[in-house]
């Protein structure tokens, strides 16, 4: 498995630009340094973030930051043709995984991020029309040219992964996974990744716990509250510690721009939940005992 190539906690950049906090260059530089100071060295992008603008803003900040490219890892994703202001020629949101488009998209990301290579390229979402052989040709070309180091997918099922991995090695699958969205733990997805040497990454790793107020989240808050003192931790740290205990070695992609929460996120990787506490948290989420 591709362990240790990425930081234990990954900084997601989706809300750094137009789709969120609209950070200026100075603020982006401060946030980059804060992440690195907290051993968060991997930055997760997608070409579409900020309507195809966030990569470029990050790249401009990165250039001014003085950060050594060899000390960080850059991830980006391609494939979604987004309906926005920057690609007015698109008639409908769709996916494009033609050889030429994948290569062109990576070259755009490299130009925007002001770098010579991506540590990891992901296909952002599966397309009904994707062809493994064509995708493999694009990835082979990009690897030979040194433009990407590793290749993976995002939001792919096991069979969709098989469709592509028959032709090219898949190193990573970035999926939605958290305490409140743990389907991958029961539908065989995480088992599949473990047996096929695929590194799981998790977007939205805190789930709906802080976003929704309902019977489920109230149960979760109550259970987390009972454990705060024992682990000398915050609720968000316990949620990440719960995710990190899974043997698939899931790497959470944390989307916050709040420096305190970023610091907390990395510290969570040092919390080792006791076995029964892990199950207490799961039961609080499910509202019933395990089978």
PDB file of C-alpha atoms in Angstrom:
ATOM      1  CA  UNK A   1       0.000   0.000   0.000  1.00  0.00           C
ATOM      2  CA  UNK A   2       1.148   3.538  -0.750  1.00  0.00           C
ATOM      3  CA  UNK A   3       1.730   4.403   2.900  1.00  0.00           C
ATOM      4  CA  UNK A   4       3.922   7.317   3.932  1.00  0.00           C
ATOM      5  CA  UNK A   5       3.828   8.959   0.484  1.00  0.00           C
ATOM      6  CA  UNK A   6       1.221  11.399   1.756  1.00  0.00           C
ATOM      7  CA  UNK A   7       0.715  13.078   5.116  1.00  0.00           C
ATOM      8  CA  UNK A   8      -1.522  11.310   7.659  1.00  0.00           C
ATOM      9  CA  UNK A   9      -3.981  14.164   7.295  1.00  0.00           C
ATOM     10  CA  UNK A  10      -4.489  15.873   3.921  1.00  0.00           C
ATOM     11  CA  UNK A  11      -5.459  19.518   3.413  1.00  0.00           C
ATOM     12  CA  UNK A  12      -8.433  19.813   1.060  1.00  0.00           C
ATOM     13  CA  UNK A  13      -8.399  23.073  -0.894  1.00  0.00           C
ATOM     14  CA  UNK A  14     -11.963  23.132  -2.258  1.00  0.00           C
ATOM     15  CA  UNK A  15     -13.033  25.989   0.030  1.00  0.00           C
ATOM     16  CA  UNK A  16      -9.803  28.009  -0.151  1.00  0.00           C
ATOM     17  CA  UNK A  17     -10.957  30.028  -3.160  1.00  0.00           C
ATOM     18  CA  UNK A  18     -14.206  31.114  -4.806  1.00  0.00           C
ATOM     19  CA  UNK A  19     -16.185  28.151  -3.494  1.00  0.00           C
ATOM     20  CA  UNK A  20     -15.535  29.106   0.108  1.00  0.00           C
ATOM     21  CA  UNK A  21     -13.363  31.516   2.028  1.00  0.00           C
ATOM     22  CA  UNK A  22     -11.970  33.385  -1.001  1.00  0.00           C
ATOM     23  CA  UNK A  23      -8.542  33.595   0.585  1.00  0.00           C
ATOM     24  CA  UNK A  24      -6.121  36.080  -0.952  1.00  0.00           C
ATOM     25  CA  UNK A  25      -2.508  35.199  -1.784  1.00  0.00           C
ATOM     26  CA  UNK A  26      -1.197  36.282   1.604  1.00  0.00           C
ATOM     27  CA  UNK A  27      -3.770  34.213   3.497  1.00  0.00           C
ATOM     28  CA  UNK A  28      -3.118  31.164   1.324  1.00  0.00           C
ATOM     29  CA  UNK A  29       0.605  31.411   2.029  1.00  0.00           C
ATOM     30  CA  UNK A  30      -0.064  31.613   5.786  1.00  0.00           C
ATOM     31  CA  UNK A  31      -2.367  28.604   5.601  1.00  0.00           C
ATOM     32  CA  UNK A  32       0.153  26.562   3.599  1.00  0.00           C
ATOM     33  CA  UNK A  33       2.862  27.252   6.162  1.00  0.00           C
ATOM     34  CA  UNK A  34       0.488  26.447   9.014  1.00  0.00           C
ATOM     35  CA  UNK A  35      -0.343  23.105   7.424  1.00  0.00           C
ATOM     36  CA  UNK A  36       3.322  22.225   6.935  1.00  0.00           C
ATOM     37  CA  UNK A  37       4.165  23.312  10.497  1.00  0.00           C
ATOM     38  CA  UNK A  38       1.535  20.786  11.618  1.00  0.00           C
ATOM     39  CA  UNK A  39       2.959  18.015   9.412  1.00  0.00           C
ATOM     40  CA  UNK A  40       0.121  18.329   6.891  1.00  0.00           C
ATOM     41  CA  UNK A  41       2.181  18.319   3.697  1.00  0.00           C
ATOM     42  CA  UNK A  42      -0.321  16.941   1.172  1.00  0.00           C
ATOM     43  CA  UNK A  43      -2.699  19.352  -0.582  1.00  0.00           C
ATOM     44  CA  UNK A  44      -5.769  18.022  -2.385  1.00  0.00           C
ATOM     45  CA  UNK A  45      -7.045  19.886  -5.450  1.00  0.00           C
ATOM     46  CA  UNK A  46      -9.397  19.356  -8.356  1.00  0.00           C
ATOM     47  CA  UNK A  47      -9.349  21.271 -11.610  1.00  0.00           C
ATOM     48  CA  UNK A  48     -12.982  22.376 -11.130  1.00  0.00           C
ATOM     49  CA  UNK A  49     -12.563  23.916  -7.658  1.00  0.00           C
ATOM     50  CA  UNK A  50     -13.596  27.543  -7.668  1.00  0.00           C
ATOM     51  CA  UNK A  51     -14.956  27.145 -11.208  1.00  0.00           C
ATOM     52  CA  UNK A  52     -11.458  26.244 -12.446  1.00  0.00           C
ATOM     53  CA  UNK A  53      -9.779  29.128 -10.559  1.00  0.00           C
ATOM     54  CA  UNK A  54      -8.534  27.764  -7.199  1.00  0.00           C
ATOM     55  CA  UNK A  55      -5.563  25.809  -8.569  1.00  0.00           C
ATOM     56  CA  UNK A  56      -4.183  28.963 -10.174  1.00  0.00           C
ATOM     57  CA  UNK A  57      -4.674  31.033  -7.012  1.00  0.00           C
ATOM     58  CA  UNK A  58      -2.947  28.328  -4.972  1.00  0.00           C
ATOM     59  CA  UNK A  59      -0.140  28.136  -7.537  1.00  0.00           C
ATOM     60  CA  UNK A  60       0.478  31.879  -7.371  1.00  0.00           C
ATOM     61  CA  UNK A  61       0.603  31.705  -3.574  1.00  0.00           C
ATOM     62  CA  UNK A  62       2.843  28.649  -3.659  1.00  0.00           C
ATOM     63  CA  UNK A  63       5.310  30.454  -5.919  1.00  0.00           C
ATOM     64  CA  UNK A  64       5.558  33.331  -3.435  1.00  0.00           C
ATOM     65  CA  UNK A  65       5.614  31.095  -0.351  1.00  0.00           C
ATOM     66  CA  UNK A  66       9.227  29.950  -0.625  1.00  0.00           C
ATOM     67  CA  UNK A  67       8.080  26.396   0.177  1.00  0.00           C
ATOM     68  CA  UNK A  68      10.292  23.652  -1.263  1.00  0.00           C
ATOM     69  CA  UNK A  69       8.277  21.629  -3.810  1.00  0.00           C
ATOM     70  CA  UNK A  70      10.012  18.465  -2.615  1.00  0.00           C
ATOM     71  CA  UNK A  71       8.600  18.999   0.890  1.00  0.00           C
ATOM     72  CA  UNK A  72       4.939  18.837  -0.172  1.00  0.00           C
ATOM     73  CA  UNK A  73       2.657  16.555  -2.180  1.00  0.00           C
ATOM     74  CA  UNK A  74       0.110  17.865  -4.673  1.00  0.00           C
ATOM     75  CA  UNK A  75      -3.010  15.935  -5.695  1.00  0.00           C
ATOM     76  CA  UNK A  76      -5.414  16.974  -8.406  1.00  0.00           C
ATOM     77  CA  UNK A  77      -8.435  15.491 -10.120  1.00  0.00           C
ATOM     78  CA  UNK A  78      -9.793  15.723 -13.637  1.00  0.00           C
ATOM     79  CA  UNK A  79     -12.721  14.551 -15.723  1.00  0.00           C
ATOM     80  CA  UNK A  80     -15.689  16.648 -14.621  1.00  0.00           C
ATOM     81  CA  UNK A  81     -16.744  19.176 -17.238  1.00  0.00           C
ATOM     82  CA  UNK A  82     -18.386  21.748 -15.040  1.00  0.00           C
ATOM     83  CA  UNK A  83     -21.076  24.247 -16.023  1.00  0.00           C
ATOM     84  CA  UNK A  84     -19.639  27.550 -14.910  1.00  0.00           C
ATOM     85  CA  UNK A  85     -18.364  30.905 -16.087  1.00  0.00           C
ATOM     86  CA  UNK A  86     -15.003  29.663 -17.321  1.00  0.00           C
ATOM     87  CA  UNK A  87     -16.172  26.950 -19.729  1.00  0.00           C
ATOM     88  CA  UNK A  88     -19.201  28.484 -21.373  1.00  0.00           C
ATOM     89  CA  UNK A  89     -18.941  26.036 -24.283  1.00  0.00           C
ATOM     90  CA  UNK A  90     -20.235  23.215 -22.050  1.00  0.00           C
ATOM     91  CA  UNK A  91     -23.941  22.565 -22.680  1.00  0.00           C
ATOM     92  CA  UNK A  92     -24.330  20.117 -19.790  1.00  0.00           C
ATOM     93  CA  UNK A  93     -22.270  18.942 -16.837  1.00  0.00           C
ATOM     94  CA  UNK A  94     -20.543  15.783 -18.000  1.00  0.00           C
ATOM     95  CA  UNK A  95     -17.372  13.690 -17.761  1.00  0.00           C
ATOM     96  CA  UNK A  96     -14.572  13.508 -20.322  1.00  0.00           C
ATOM     97  CA  UNK A  97     -11.982  10.743 -20.088  1.00  0.00           C
ATOM     98  CA  UNK A  98     -10.600  10.823 -23.613  1.00  0.00           C
ATOM     99  CA  UNK A  99      -6.816  10.440 -23.844  1.00  0.00           C
ATOM    100  CA  UNK A 100      -6.306  13.980 -25.164  1.00  0.00           C
ATOM    101  CA  UNK A 101      -8.527  15.541 -22.513  1.00  0.00           C
ATOM    102  CA  UNK A 102      -6.848  13.793 -19.584  1.00  0.00           C
ATOM    103  CA  UNK A 103      -3.407  14.856 -20.803  1.00  0.00           C
ATOM    104  CA  UNK A 104      -4.558  18.409 -21.535  1.00  0.00           C
ATOM    105  CA  UNK A 105      -6.254  18.668 -18.148  1.00  0.00           C
ATOM    106  CA  UNK A 106      -3.120  17.573 -16.280  1.00  0.00           C
ATOM    107  CA  UNK A 107      -1.017  20.059 -18.235  1.00  0.00           C
ATOM    108  CA  UNK A 108      -3.487  22.806 -17.258  1.00  0.00           C
ATOM    109  CA  UNK A 109      -3.254  21.794 -13.595  1.00  0.00           C
ATOM    110  CA  UNK A 110       0.546  21.792 -13.728  1.00  0.00           C
ATOM    111  CA  UNK A 111       0.556  25.241 -15.282  1.00  0.00           C
ATOM    112  CA  UNK A 112      -1.925  26.575 -12.722  1.00  0.00           C
ATOM    113  CA  UNK A 113      -0.202  25.008  -9.715  1.00  0.00           C
ATOM    114  CA  UNK A 114       3.213  26.206 -10.937  1.00  0.00           C
ATOM    115  CA  UNK A 115       4.747  22.738 -10.695  1.00  0.00           C
ATOM    116  CA  UNK A 116       6.356  20.205 -13.017  1.00  0.00           C
ATOM    117  CA  UNK A 117       4.509  17.176 -11.671  1.00  0.00           C
ATOM    118  CA  UNK A 118       1.556  15.956  -9.619  1.00  0.00           C
ATOM    119  CA  UNK A 119       2.251  13.443  -6.884  1.00  0.00           C
ATOM    120  CA  UNK A 120      -1.168  11.973  -7.592  1.00  0.00           C
ATOM    121  CA  UNK A 121      -3.787  12.330 -10.328  1.00  0.00           C
ATOM    122  CA  UNK A 122      -7.324  11.124  -9.658  1.00  0.00           C
ATOM    123  CA  UNK A 123     -10.251  10.603 -12.013  1.00  0.00           C
ATOM    124  CA  UNK A 124     -12.796  12.725 -10.181  1.00  0.00           C
ATOM    125  CA  UNK A 125     -15.934  10.649 -10.720  1.00  0.00           C
ATOM    126  CA  UNK A 126     -16.723   7.550 -12.765  1.00  0.00           C
ATOM    127  CA  UNK A 127     -18.236   8.035 -16.208  1.00  0.00           C
ATOM    128  CA  UNK A 128     -20.579   5.531 -17.847  1.00  0.00           C
ATOM    129  CA  UNK A 129     -18.554   6.025 -21.045  1.00  0.00           C
ATOM    130  CA  UNK A 130     -15.024   5.596 -19.652  1.00  0.00           C
ATOM    131  CA  UNK A 131     -12.753   3.067 -21.379  1.00  0.00           C
ATOM    132  CA  UNK A 132      -9.926   1.494 -19.411  1.00  0.00           C
ATOM    133  CA  UNK A 133      -7.576   1.104 -22.377  1.00  0.00           C
ATOM    134  CA  UNK A 134      -7.833   4.778 -23.342  1.00  0.00           C
ATOM    135  CA  UNK A 135      -7.398   5.977 -19.768  1.00  0.00           C
ATOM    136  CA  UNK A 136      -4.355   3.700 -19.414  1.00  0.00           C
ATOM    137  CA  UNK A 137      -2.771   5.203 -22.543  1.00  0.00           C
ATOM    138  CA  UNK A 138      -3.134   8.719 -21.106  1.00  0.00           C
ATOM    139  CA  UNK A 139      -1.733   7.700 -17.720  1.00  0.00           C
ATOM    140  CA  UNK A 140       1.179   5.858 -19.313  1.00  0.00           C
ATOM    141  CA  UNK A 141       2.065   8.942 -21.371  1.00  0.00           C
ATOM    142  CA  UNK A 142       1.850  11.251 -18.337  1.00  0.00           C
ATOM    143  CA  UNK A 143       4.004   8.940 -16.214  1.00  0.00           C
ATOM    144  CA  UNK A 144       6.617   8.558 -18.952  1.00  0.00           C
ATOM    145  CA  UNK A 145       6.782  12.338 -19.240  1.00  0.00           C
ATOM    146  CA  UNK A 146       7.215  12.649 -15.460  1.00  0.00           C
ATOM    147  CA  UNK A 147       4.059  14.717 -15.128  1.00  0.00           C
ATOM    148  CA  UNK A 148       2.385  12.432 -12.590  1.00  0.00           C
ATOM    149  CA  UNK A 149       3.888  10.057 -10.035  1.00  0.00           C
ATOM    150  CA  UNK A 150       0.834   8.041  -9.031  1.00  0.00           C
ATOM    151  CA  UNK A 151      -2.645   7.480 -10.410  1.00  0.00           C
ATOM    152  CA  UNK A 152      -5.962   6.802  -8.758  1.00  0.00           C
ATOM    153  CA  UNK A 153      -9.703   7.280  -8.798  1.00  0.00           C
ATOM    154  CA  UNK A 154     -12.300   9.067  -6.703  1.00  0.00           C
ATOM    155  CA  UNK A 155     -15.819   7.933  -5.818  1.00  0.00           C
ATOM    156  CA  UNK A 156     -15.383   4.644  -7.730  1.00  0.00           C
ATOM    157  CA  UNK A 157     -17.103   1.390  -6.782  1.00  0.00           C
ATOM    158  CA  UNK A 158     -15.133  -1.865  -6.713  1.00  0.00           C
ATOM    159  CA  UNK A 159     -16.358  -2.939 -10.149  1.00  0.00           C
ATOM    160  CA  UNK A 160     -15.641   0.487 -11.644  1.00  0.00           C
ATOM    161  CA  UNK A 161     -12.151   0.241 -10.167  1.00  0.00           C
ATOM    162  CA  UNK A 162     -11.727  -3.214 -11.739  1.00  0.00           C
ATOM    163  CA  UNK A 163     -12.729  -1.798 -15.105  1.00  0.00           C
ATOM    164  CA  UNK A 164      -9.757   0.586 -14.991  1.00  0.00           C
ATOM    165  CA  UNK A 165      -7.234  -1.451 -12.975  1.00  0.00           C
ATOM    166  CA  UNK A 166      -7.357  -4.203 -15.593  1.00  0.00           C
ATOM    167  CA  UNK A 167      -5.335  -1.805 -17.763  1.00  0.00           C
ATOM    168  CA  UNK A 168      -3.428   0.461 -15.352  1.00  0.00           C
ATOM    169  CA  UNK A 169      -2.375   0.289 -11.688  1.00  0.00           C
ATOM    170  CA  UNK A 170      -4.656   2.196  -9.324  1.00  0.00           C
ATOM    171  CA  UNK A 171      -2.839   3.477  -6.242  1.00  0.00           C
ATOM    172  CA  UNK A 172      -5.610   5.430  -4.489  1.00  0.00           C
ATOM    173  CA  UNK A 173      -9.397   5.699  -4.252  1.00  0.00           C
ATOM    174  CA  UNK A 174     -10.713   8.864  -2.610  1.00  0.00           C
ATOM    175  CA  UNK A 175     -14.218   8.190  -1.302  1.00  0.00           C
ATOM    176  CA  UNK A 176     -16.759   9.747   1.025  1.00  0.00           C
ATOM    177  CA  UNK A 177     -16.211   8.155   4.417  1.00  0.00           C
ATOM    178  CA  UNK A 178     -16.923   9.223   7.973  1.00  0.00           C
ATOM    179  CA  UNK A 179     -18.733   8.058  11.074  1.00  0.00           C
ATOM    180  CA  UNK A 180     -22.079   9.165   9.602  1.00  0.00           C
ATOM    181  CA  UNK A 181     -21.292   7.917   6.073  1.00  0.00           C
ATOM    182  CA  UNK A 182     -19.587   4.577   6.684  1.00  0.00           C
ATOM    183  CA  UNK A 183     -21.173   2.517   3.901  1.00  0.00           C
ATOM    184  CA  UNK A 184     -17.711   1.674   2.535  1.00  0.00           C
ATOM    185  CA  UNK A 185     -17.042  -0.266   5.731  1.00  0.00           C
ATOM    186  CA  UNK A 186     -19.980  -2.597   5.092  1.00  0.00           C
ATOM    187  CA  UNK A 187     -20.286  -2.848   1.298  1.00  0.00           C
ATOM    188  CA  UNK A 188     -16.826  -4.336   0.790  1.00  0.00           C
ATOM    189  CA  UNK A 189     -15.158  -1.158  -0.528  1.00  0.00           C
ATOM    190  CA  UNK A 190     -12.546  -0.856   2.231  1.00  0.00           C
ATOM    191  CA  UNK A 191     -11.986  -4.635   2.223  1.00  0.00           C
ATOM    192  CA  UNK A 192     -11.411  -4.447  -1.532  1.00  0.00           C
ATOM    193  CA  UNK A 193      -8.892  -1.622  -1.169  1.00  0.00           C
ATOM    194  CA  UNK A 194      -6.984  -3.500   1.510  1.00  0.00           C
ATOM    195  CA  UNK A 195      -6.783  -6.701  -0.543  1.00  0.00           C
ATOM    196  CA  UNK A 196      -5.850  -4.822  -3.728  1.00  0.00           C
ATOM    197  CA  UNK A 197      -3.211  -2.562  -2.176  1.00  0.00           C
ATOM    198  CA  UNK A 198      -5.182   0.613  -2.858  1.00  0.00           C
ATOM    199  CA  UNK A 199      -4.772   3.567  -0.504  1.00  0.00           C
ATOM    200  CA  UNK A 200      -8.140   4.921   0.715  1.00  0.00           C
ATOM    201  CA  UNK A 201      -8.542   8.655   1.136  1.00  0.00           C
ATOM    202  CA  UNK A 202     -11.680  10.115   2.683  1.00  0.00           C
ATOM    203  CA  UNK A 203     -13.409  13.349   1.769  1.00  0.00           C
ATOM    204  CA  UNK A 204     -15.840  14.913   4.266  1.00  0.00           C
ATOM    205  CA  UNK A 205     -14.272  12.872   7.110  1.00  0.00           C
ATOM    206  CA  UNK A 206     -16.310  14.590   9.842  1.00  0.00           C
ATOM    207  CA  UNK A 207     -19.561  13.700   8.103  1.00  0.00           C
ATOM    208  CA  UNK A 208     -22.750  15.440   9.174  1.00  0.00           C
ATOM    209  CA  UNK A 209     -21.980  15.641  12.910  1.00  0.00           C
ATOM    210  CA  UNK A 210     -21.438  19.418  12.941  1.00  0.00           C
ATOM    211  CA  UNK A 211     -23.689  20.180   9.962  1.00  0.00           C
ATOM    212  CA  UNK A 212     -26.982  18.699  11.105  1.00  0.00           C
ATOM    213  CA  UNK A 213     -28.988  18.677  14.322  1.00  0.00           C
ATOM    214  CA  UNK A 214     -31.038  15.480  14.468  1.00  0.00           C
ATOM    215  CA  UNK A 215     -31.538  12.442  16.662  1.00  0.00           C
ATOM    216  CA  UNK A 216     -28.445  10.735  15.259  1.00  0.00           C
ATOM    217  CA  UNK A 217     -26.062  13.665  15.674  1.00  0.00           C
ATOM    218  CA  UNK A 218     -27.376  14.318  19.198  1.00  0.00           C
ATOM    219  CA  UNK A 219     -26.587  10.700  20.137  1.00  0.00           C
ATOM    220  CA  UNK A 220     -23.106  11.106  18.680  1.00  0.00           C
ATOM    221  CA  UNK A 221     -22.418  14.367  20.516  1.00  0.00           C
ATOM    222  CA  UNK A 222     -23.533  12.766  23.782  1.00  0.00           C
ATOM    223  CA  UNK A 223     -21.196   9.791  23.318  1.00  0.00           C
ATOM    224  CA  UNK A 224     -18.252  11.924  22.195  1.00  0.00           C
ATOM    225  CA  UNK A 225     -18.861  14.207  25.174  1.00  0.00           C
ATOM    226  CA  UNK A 226     -18.500  11.239  27.510  1.00  0.00           C
ATOM    227  CA  UNK A 227     -15.062  10.495  26.055  1.00  0.00           C
ATOM    228  CA  UNK A 228     -13.563  13.998  25.795  1.00  0.00           C
ATOM    229  CA  UNK A 229     -11.883  13.986  29.187  1.00  0.00           C
ATOM    230  CA  UNK A 230     -10.584  10.424  28.853  1.00  0.00           C
ATOM    231  CA  UNK A 231      -8.700  11.246  25.656  1.00  0.00           C
ATOM    232  CA  UNK A 232      -8.094  14.936  26.392  1.00  0.00           C
ATOM    233  CA  UNK A 233      -9.494  15.616  22.940  1.00  0.00           C
ATOM    234  CA  UNK A 234     -12.087  17.670  21.080  1.00  0.00           C
ATOM    235  CA  UNK A 235     -15.107  16.143  19.332  1.00  0.00           C
ATOM    236  CA  UNK A 236     -13.630  16.640  15.871  1.00  0.00           C
ATOM    237  CA  UNK A 237     -10.435  14.904  16.996  1.00  0.00           C
ATOM    238  CA  UNK A 238     -12.383  11.898  18.266  1.00  0.00           C
ATOM    239  CA  UNK A 239     -14.273  11.661  14.969  1.00  0.00           C
ATOM    240  CA  UNK A 240     -10.984  11.585  13.061  1.00  0.00           C
ATOM    241  CA  UNK A 241      -9.437   9.146  15.546  1.00  0.00           C
ATOM    242  CA  UNK A 242     -12.435   6.869  14.958  1.00  0.00           C
ATOM    243  CA  UNK A 243     -11.815   6.953  11.199  1.00  0.00           C
ATOM    244  CA  UNK A 244      -8.043   6.576  11.563  1.00  0.00           C
ATOM    245  CA  UNK A 245      -8.364   3.411  13.659  1.00  0.00           C
ATOM    246  CA  UNK A 246      -9.667   1.447  10.674  1.00  0.00           C
ATOM    247  CA  UNK A 247      -6.960  -0.966   9.440  1.00  0.00           C
ATOM    248  CA  UNK A 248      -7.350   0.207   5.828  1.00  0.00           C
ATOM    249  CA  UNK A 249      -5.119   3.182   6.755  1.00  0.00           C
ATOM    250  CA  UNK A 250      -7.617   5.803   5.580  1.00  0.00           C
ATOM    251  CA  UNK A 251      -6.151   9.272   5.001  1.00  0.00           C
ATOM    252  CA  UNK A 252      -8.724  11.996   5.802  1.00  0.00           C
ATOM    253  CA  UNK A 253      -8.963  15.000   3.493  1.00  0.00           C
ATOM    254  CA  UNK A 254      -9.825  17.847   5.860  1.00  0.00           C
ATOM    255  CA  UNK A 255     -11.559  20.745   4.132  1.00  0.00           C
ATOM    256  CA  UNK A 256     -11.385  23.389   6.858  1.00  0.00           C
ATOM    257  CA  UNK A 257      -9.386  26.608   6.534  1.00  0.00           C
ATOM    258  CA  UNK A 258      -9.553  27.124  10.313  1.00  0.00           C
ATOM    259  CA  UNK A 259      -5.999  26.874  11.637  1.00  0.00           C
ATOM    260  CA  UNK A 260      -7.044  25.535  15.041  1.00  0.00           C
ATOM    261  CA  UNK A 261      -9.075  22.732  13.478  1.00  0.00           C
ATOM    262  CA  UNK A 262      -6.198  21.883  11.145  1.00  0.00           C
ATOM    263  CA  UNK A 263      -3.864  21.621  14.140  1.00  0.00           C
ATOM    264  CA  UNK A 264      -6.442  19.467  15.925  1.00  0.00           C
ATOM    265  CA  UNK A 265      -6.757  17.247  12.876  1.00  0.00           C
ATOM    266  CA  UNK A 266      -3.113  16.304  12.828  1.00  0.00           C
ATOM    267  CA  UNK A 267      -3.013  15.741  16.595  1.00  0.00           C
ATOM    268  CA  UNK A 268      -5.926  13.323  16.173  1.00  0.00           C
ATOM    269  CA  UNK A 269      -3.588  10.954  14.356  1.00  0.00           C
ATOM    270  CA  UNK A 270      -1.878  10.337  17.707  1.00  0.00           C
ATOM    271  CA  UNK A 271      -5.075   9.284  19.484  1.00  0.00           C
ATOM    272  CA  UNK A 272      -5.556   5.519  19.748  1.00  0.00           C
ATOM    273  CA  UNK A 273      -9.160   4.814  20.654  1.00  0.00           C
ATOM    274  CA  UNK A 274      -9.693   1.760  22.815  1.00  0.00           C
ATOM    275  CA  UNK A 275     -11.577  -1.045  21.079  1.00  0.00           C
ATOM    276  CA  UNK A 276     -14.815  -0.682  23.025  1.00  0.00           C
ATOM    277  CA  UNK A 277     -14.783   3.103  22.748  1.00  0.00           C
ATOM    278  CA  UNK A 278     -14.583   2.747  18.951  1.00  0.00           C
ATOM    279  CA  UNK A 279     -17.696   0.562  19.047  1.00  0.00           C
ATOM    280  CA  UNK A 280     -19.478   2.882  21.492  1.00  0.00           C
ATOM    281  CA  UNK A 281     -19.087   5.681  18.927  1.00  0.00           C
ATOM    282  CA  UNK A 282     -20.303   3.430  16.095  1.00  0.00           C
ATOM    283  CA  UNK A 283     -23.352   2.332  18.104  1.00  0.00           C
ATOM    284  CA  UNK A 284     -24.168   5.972  18.921  1.00  0.00           C
ATOM    285  CA  UNK A 285     -24.162   6.677  15.186  1.00  0.00           C
ATOM    286  CA  UNK A 286     -26.232   3.623  14.230  1.00  0.00           C
ATOM    287  CA  UNK A 287     -28.690   3.864  17.104  1.00  0.00           C
ATOM    288  CA  UNK A 288     -28.535   0.120  17.698  1.00  0.00           C
ATOM    289  CA  UNK A 289     -26.001  -2.489  18.793  1.00  0.00           C
ATOM    290  CA  UNK A 290     -23.865  -4.280  16.209  1.00  0.00           C
ATOM    291  CA  UNK A 291     -25.302  -7.567  14.878  1.00  0.00           C
TER     292      UNK A 291
END
